[in-house]
């Protein structure tokens, strides 16, 4: 199997990795970059536990090859907290609202929510529910994940109390 | 300050939220990768098994022939006509289910190992497989194991005198025959292990995604014939279990065997397909339940015929009897059933073995009882709440027909509160108005009890060869005054490091963040059974409380020396030992003195041990679901879901509510979505998460939770377990609501999951019947 050299950044840090063309982005992050915070729940693109941001967009890292990351800016869960480990607003909200139990799916939900909170448009209930249904969680029943992301959006002044959103609640 | 009862944030969370948790796959990086060659057929004789023609340097191909000294997994039950089925770690001659591991292949990377699995040779002479219990019980059916002719592996039978007469002479007899389809617990992290060999000591450290590290160690050591002391099992962060990770799986034994034989590190991390087809399944049952009622709607007798498809082998340590016998023992649930008869059979088939899954049979029997009650209510002209009101146990302690004692609970009160909150008359008006517009709304109740926190006596009554039950806690204070409590239980998402710290903190006058709960490592914790059966808060909590009380006595004795008083006069509060006239010493200073100036105290350390082994208790709840059924598509939307539950003293309300919500999500999945489907030849048609469909946030509604708090004397902490209740109650509530929505069509849910095609088929059949 041919090997390729790929250059990209992860959480702002430049990386240069040599790997097989068939290695997934998820495996590259976990095994070649040592970033084990990205978890593999299904390896066929359904569960979303491996969601990372590639050039600002959420991506199932099990469905993208490492070589496709050439020149990309990748963000993972390891980049969310401050260097001293202080949790960011979203992470704190997950803790306060009990948005995690076993924590295995959590990296995917955090990266998905990071994308939601950084988009140009403000987040409303409909968009929140639509986006969060992308990923699977087996422990929480989702309500507390929705609560956490909503609370983080409110704290960051990214929340839209739209009538459309209210109607769906 | 009381810490118990407060919704403090979890100590587990910061690392998990930073991506710094340590799961088995994280530990496995760098180890040699193990993949398993698995049987592609359900039944047959292995005629050829060979490695790939070319093996890269360092690659290994391991079969049963390489490990002749290794034994078979053979859990025991000494009653109920149990047949001791043996599961080979790797099969020597025959395969018994699709996905059964046949050979292990080792390579330097996962990609390479998967290539080699593709290139290996496995030829099997197919034999006729039986996948369903009807096929397995048919005359002349193939025998799955010679030790169990007729394929019945376990059978319970009880029939109290008078059942026949009650059924014969009853005002009304209601019969309900139903089917519960097979599920997979589907933890988001699958199974996996990493066996590391320590050349300095010759010991193996198996890091595994397990709920029972001590049991896994015992089982593997026995299988491999190795000293148990040479094996350390570590359960690191575990990504959910729900019962599936209780069992000893053959793959773990292979890993430890490889590490010892080749003196290196070996890891196997299963993929989702392996988890779906070859881990453990559950809930594949069919029941016929029948109740005799008097004219007032009171149950006179109950009988149940229970069939459970237990798959091809028997899980260690609980055995495959766990599903049929749970249904057998607990069918009457929260109801007054004066006379009881039951027959429960576990049936062997050529399918993935059955193992416990959250609720173990009780989602199925609650479905049976609660649908039966609704059907009987309709036949007797009573409403759903009224028939339950007339039958729920309301006088405690109550001895059940199967010999269990129901302790103080709120069966009637919980239902009345749910009914009040739901405002059923208002709902009926809405339902009628909606129906006039062509929309189908329905409301369903589910009332149940949940046996939790049961220790040795309850398990011993099942006559299991290995009798779980007690938990031990070793507690010690460091010279700086922090507490370390080492527990035998092994959590996997329950927040145990937080809740047990709350229990201990209250007993020692400390804050929870001064308490470290150590778990999931056989080298660092006392022998214990693990985290399952809604037992952690009750049993580990009780042991932690007892250990902390013993440590408190030690601290008080030492403080009495410093404060020149007696131990009886000392109180521990706010981090201080306080004597008469407010004379006090910081507990941290006291701890340092005891450790470093033992000459003053005559005590050498601050360590204690305690165990707890309660008889068990029953929590209870009423679930109430409101659904809308789309008659065109058969789709079901849950419009409202409320729970009134009573789990005694709640240690941490945030965590307790999380257990309820998560359990209900799995119960809704059980009611509507998830099903392992086999082809008649035993092949699995649902091997991905696109076919086996756990619900998303789009399907799971917001859940309203209301608490009652009956403090039972059956447990030391006053807490009753609640980990399984959500999944126990939900299937019945949802199915009753669907049946209510479709009652005018004559549609009645008797099979779960009630998928859109099944609901459409019922509606079509009802319409055809109406036309005819």
PDB file of C-alpha atoms in Angstrom, chain B residues 329-330 333-334 362 396 398 400 402-411 448-454 538 615-621 646-648 710 712 714-715 719-721:
ATOM      1  CA  UNK B 329     -39.777 -14.980  39.296  1.00  0.00           C
ATOM      2  CA  UNK B 330     -41.044 -11.454  38.802  1.00  0.00           C
ATOM      3  CA  UNK B 333     -44.675  -7.125  39.433  1.00  0.00           C
ATOM      4  CA  UNK B 334     -46.465  -4.568  41.617  1.00  0.00           C
ATOM      5  CA  UNK B 362     -38.596  -6.890  33.062  1.00  0.00           C
ATOM      6  CA  UNK B 396     -46.390  -3.375  52.877  1.00  0.00           C
ATOM      7  CA  UNK B 398     -46.168  -7.731  50.892  1.00  0.00           C
ATOM      8  CA  UNK B 400     -45.519 -12.175  46.562  1.00  0.00           C
ATOM      9  CA  UNK B 402     -43.173 -16.187  44.151  1.00  0.00           C
ATOM     10  CA  UNK B 403     -41.871 -15.657  47.684  1.00  0.00           C
ATOM     11  CA  UNK B 404     -40.359 -12.196  47.381  1.00  0.00           C
ATOM     12  CA  UNK B 405     -40.995  -9.473  49.938  1.00  0.00           C
ATOM     13  CA  UNK B 406     -42.045  -6.090  48.556  1.00  0.00           C
ATOM     14  CA  UNK B 407     -40.818  -3.363  50.915  1.00  0.00           C
ATOM     15  CA  UNK B 408     -42.402   0.065  51.371  1.00  0.00           C
ATOM     16  CA  UNK B 409     -43.229   1.640  48.049  1.00  0.00           C
ATOM     17  CA  UNK B 410     -45.753   3.911  46.348  1.00  0.00           C
ATOM     18  CA  UNK B 411     -47.318   1.881  43.569  1.00  0.00           C
ATOM     19  CA  UNK B 448     -44.068  -1.395  37.541  1.00  0.00           C
ATOM     20  CA  UNK B 449     -41.635  -2.153  40.280  1.00  0.00           C
ATOM     21  CA  UNK B 450     -37.928  -2.685  39.873  1.00  0.00           C
ATOM     22  CA  UNK B 451     -36.082  -5.090  42.095  1.00  0.00           C
ATOM     23  CA  UNK B 452     -32.778  -3.412  42.902  1.00  0.00           C
ATOM     24  CA  UNK B 453     -29.795  -3.644  45.183  1.00  0.00           C
ATOM     25  CA  UNK B 454     -30.127  -7.347  45.808  1.00  0.00           C
ATOM     26  CA  UNK B 538     -27.569   0.614  47.300  1.00  0.00           C
ATOM     27  CA  UNK B 615     -31.527  -8.585  50.740  1.00  0.00           C
ATOM     28  CA  UNK B 616     -32.725  -6.120  48.125  1.00  0.00           C
ATOM     29  CA  UNK B 617     -35.465  -3.592  47.699  1.00  0.00           C
ATOM     30  CA  UNK B 618     -37.982  -2.480  45.098  1.00  0.00           C
ATOM     31  CA  UNK B 619     -38.144   0.954  43.575  1.00  0.00           C
ATOM     32  CA  UNK B 620     -41.217   1.790  41.546  1.00  0.00           C
ATOM     33  CA  UNK B 621     -42.561   4.165  38.957  1.00  0.00           C
ATOM     34  CA  UNK B 646     -39.799   6.464  43.737  1.00  0.00           C
ATOM     35  CA  UNK B 647     -36.242   5.321  44.277  1.00  0.00           C
ATOM     36  CA  UNK B 648     -36.076   6.203  47.943  1.00  0.00           C
ATOM     37  CA  UNK B 710     -40.052   6.473  50.287  1.00  0.00           C
ATOM     38  CA  UNK B 712     -37.080   2.078  52.965  1.00  0.00           C
ATOM     39  CA  UNK B 714     -34.307  -2.343  53.423  1.00  0.00           C
ATOM     40  CA  UNK B 715     -31.189  -0.340  52.526  1.00  0.00           C
ATOM     41  CA  UNK B 719     -31.496   4.710  48.445  1.00  0.00           C
ATOM     42  CA  UNK B 720     -33.173   2.262  46.117  1.00  0.00           C
ATOM     43  CA  UNK B 721     -31.641   1.551  42.726  1.00  0.00           C
TER      44      UNK B 721
END
